[in-house]
Amino acid sequence: MTTTTVSTTTFNIADISPWPPTLNFTPEVESGVSAAAALAFGPNWDTPMNELTSEQIMQDMLRLSPDIAEDMFAIAFGLPV
């Protein structure tokens, strides 16, 4: 076990809380949090960005900001914006 002295206080590293903090939820609570995140952020909320396809990104953009997505679509296909 590592011991550290800060000023005049000595404490064991094992006594320090983990960072980032971890919370142990029951399966029911975890399920509720997942469901809330899926409602708020869409079906791809837990997919890492580098694993999303361009279609999934476009669907999220259309859902979250249709005006910007429409302009990007027009630019991509050479249509007037």
Tab-separated table of C-alpha atoms in Angstrom:
chain	number	residue	atom	x	y	z
A	1	MET	CA	0.000	0.000	0.000
A	2	THR	CA	1.291	3.459	-0.902
A	3	THR	CA	1.386	6.124	1.787
A	4	THR	CA	1.488	9.810	0.912
A	5	THR	CA	2.160	12.793	3.157
A	6	VAL	CA	0.529	16.098	2.295
A	7	SER	CA	1.461	18.943	4.617
A	8	THR	CA	1.224	17.247	7.996
A	9	THR	CA	-1.512	14.781	7.030
A	10	THR	CA	-0.685	11.194	6.115
A	11	PHE	CA	-3.243	9.038	4.355
A	12	ASN	CA	-3.362	5.805	2.434
A	13	ILE	CA	-3.962	5.978	-1.315
A	14	ALA	CA	-6.442	3.098	-0.948
A	15	ASP	CA	-8.634	5.359	1.216
A	16	ILE	CA	-9.200	7.860	-1.617
A	17	SER	CA	-12.382	7.622	-3.675
A	18	PRO	CA	-11.934	6.576	-7.305
A	19	TRP	CA	-11.906	9.242	-9.977
A	20	PRO	CA	-14.030	9.577	-11.914
A	21	PRO	CA	-16.520	8.631	-9.238
A	22	THR	CA	-18.342	5.383	-9.801
A	23	LEU	CA	-21.919	4.783	-8.786
A	24	ASN	CA	-23.288	1.296	-8.390
A	25	PHE	CA	-26.880	1.239	-9.598
A	26	THR	CA	-29.339	-1.599	-9.430
A	27	PRO	CA	-30.190	-3.206	-12.800
A	28	GLU	CA	-33.592	-1.504	-12.686
A	29	VAL	CA	-32.039	1.946	-12.301
A	30	GLU	CA	-29.463	1.256	-15.035
A	31	SER	CA	-32.274	0.173	-17.344
A	32	GLY	CA	-34.192	3.376	-16.611
A	33	VAL	CA	-31.136	5.550	-17.230
A	34	SER	CA	-30.501	3.761	-20.535
A	35	ALA	CA	-34.118	4.212	-21.594
A	36	ALA	CA	-34.056	7.917	-20.727
A	37	ALA	CA	-30.817	8.414	-22.660
A	38	ALA	CA	-32.248	6.604	-25.682
A	39	LEU	CA	-35.318	8.866	-25.610
A	40	ALA	CA	-33.258	12.020	-25.232
A	41	PHE	CA	-30.386	11.266	-27.595
A	42	GLY	CA	-31.815	8.748	-30.042
A	43	PRO	CA	-31.138	5.094	-30.709
A	44	ASN	CA	-27.383	5.568	-31.223
A	45	TRP	CA	-26.747	7.261	-27.877
A	46	ASP	CA	-24.256	4.663	-26.656
A	47	THR	CA	-22.438	4.052	-29.958
A	48	PRO	CA	-18.950	5.585	-30.160
A	49	MET	CA	-18.765	8.287	-32.853
A	50	ASN	CA	-16.130	6.417	-34.866
A	51	GLU	CA	-18.502	3.448	-35.208
A	52	LEU	CA	-21.463	5.416	-36.596
A	53	THR	CA	-22.217	5.192	-40.300
A	54	SER	CA	-22.801	8.333	-42.338
A	55	GLU	CA	-26.505	7.419	-42.543
A	56	GLN	CA	-26.778	7.224	-38.753
A	57	ILE	CA	-25.061	10.593	-38.372
A	58	MET	CA	-27.365	12.148	-40.976
A	59	GLN	CA	-30.450	10.707	-39.236
A	60	ASP	CA	-29.328	12.221	-35.938
A	61	MET	CA	-28.671	15.566	-37.622
A	62	LEU	CA	-32.092	15.530	-39.274
A	63	ARG	CA	-33.718	14.733	-35.949
A	64	LEU	CA	-31.791	17.307	-33.921
A	65	SER	CA	-31.412	20.176	-36.390
A	66	PRO	CA	-33.347	19.735	-39.636
A	67	ASP	CA	-32.424	23.178	-41.008
A	68	ILE	CA	-28.684	22.575	-40.784
A	69	ALA	CA	-29.039	19.048	-42.169
A	70	GLU	CA	-31.078	20.357	-45.104
A	71	ASP	CA	-28.385	22.924	-45.940
A	72	MET	CA	-25.617	20.313	-45.708
A	73	PHE	CA	-27.586	17.983	-47.985
A	74	ALA	CA	-28.029	20.789	-50.520
A	75	ILE	CA	-24.317	21.664	-50.424
A	76	ALA	CA	-23.316	18.010	-50.831
A	77	PHE	CA	-25.464	17.619	-53.951
A	78	GLY	CA	-24.822	21.059	-55.446
A	79	LEU	CA	-28.327	22.367	-54.844
A	80	PRO	CA	-29.049	26.012	-53.997
A	81	VAL	CA	-29.002	26.736	-50.286
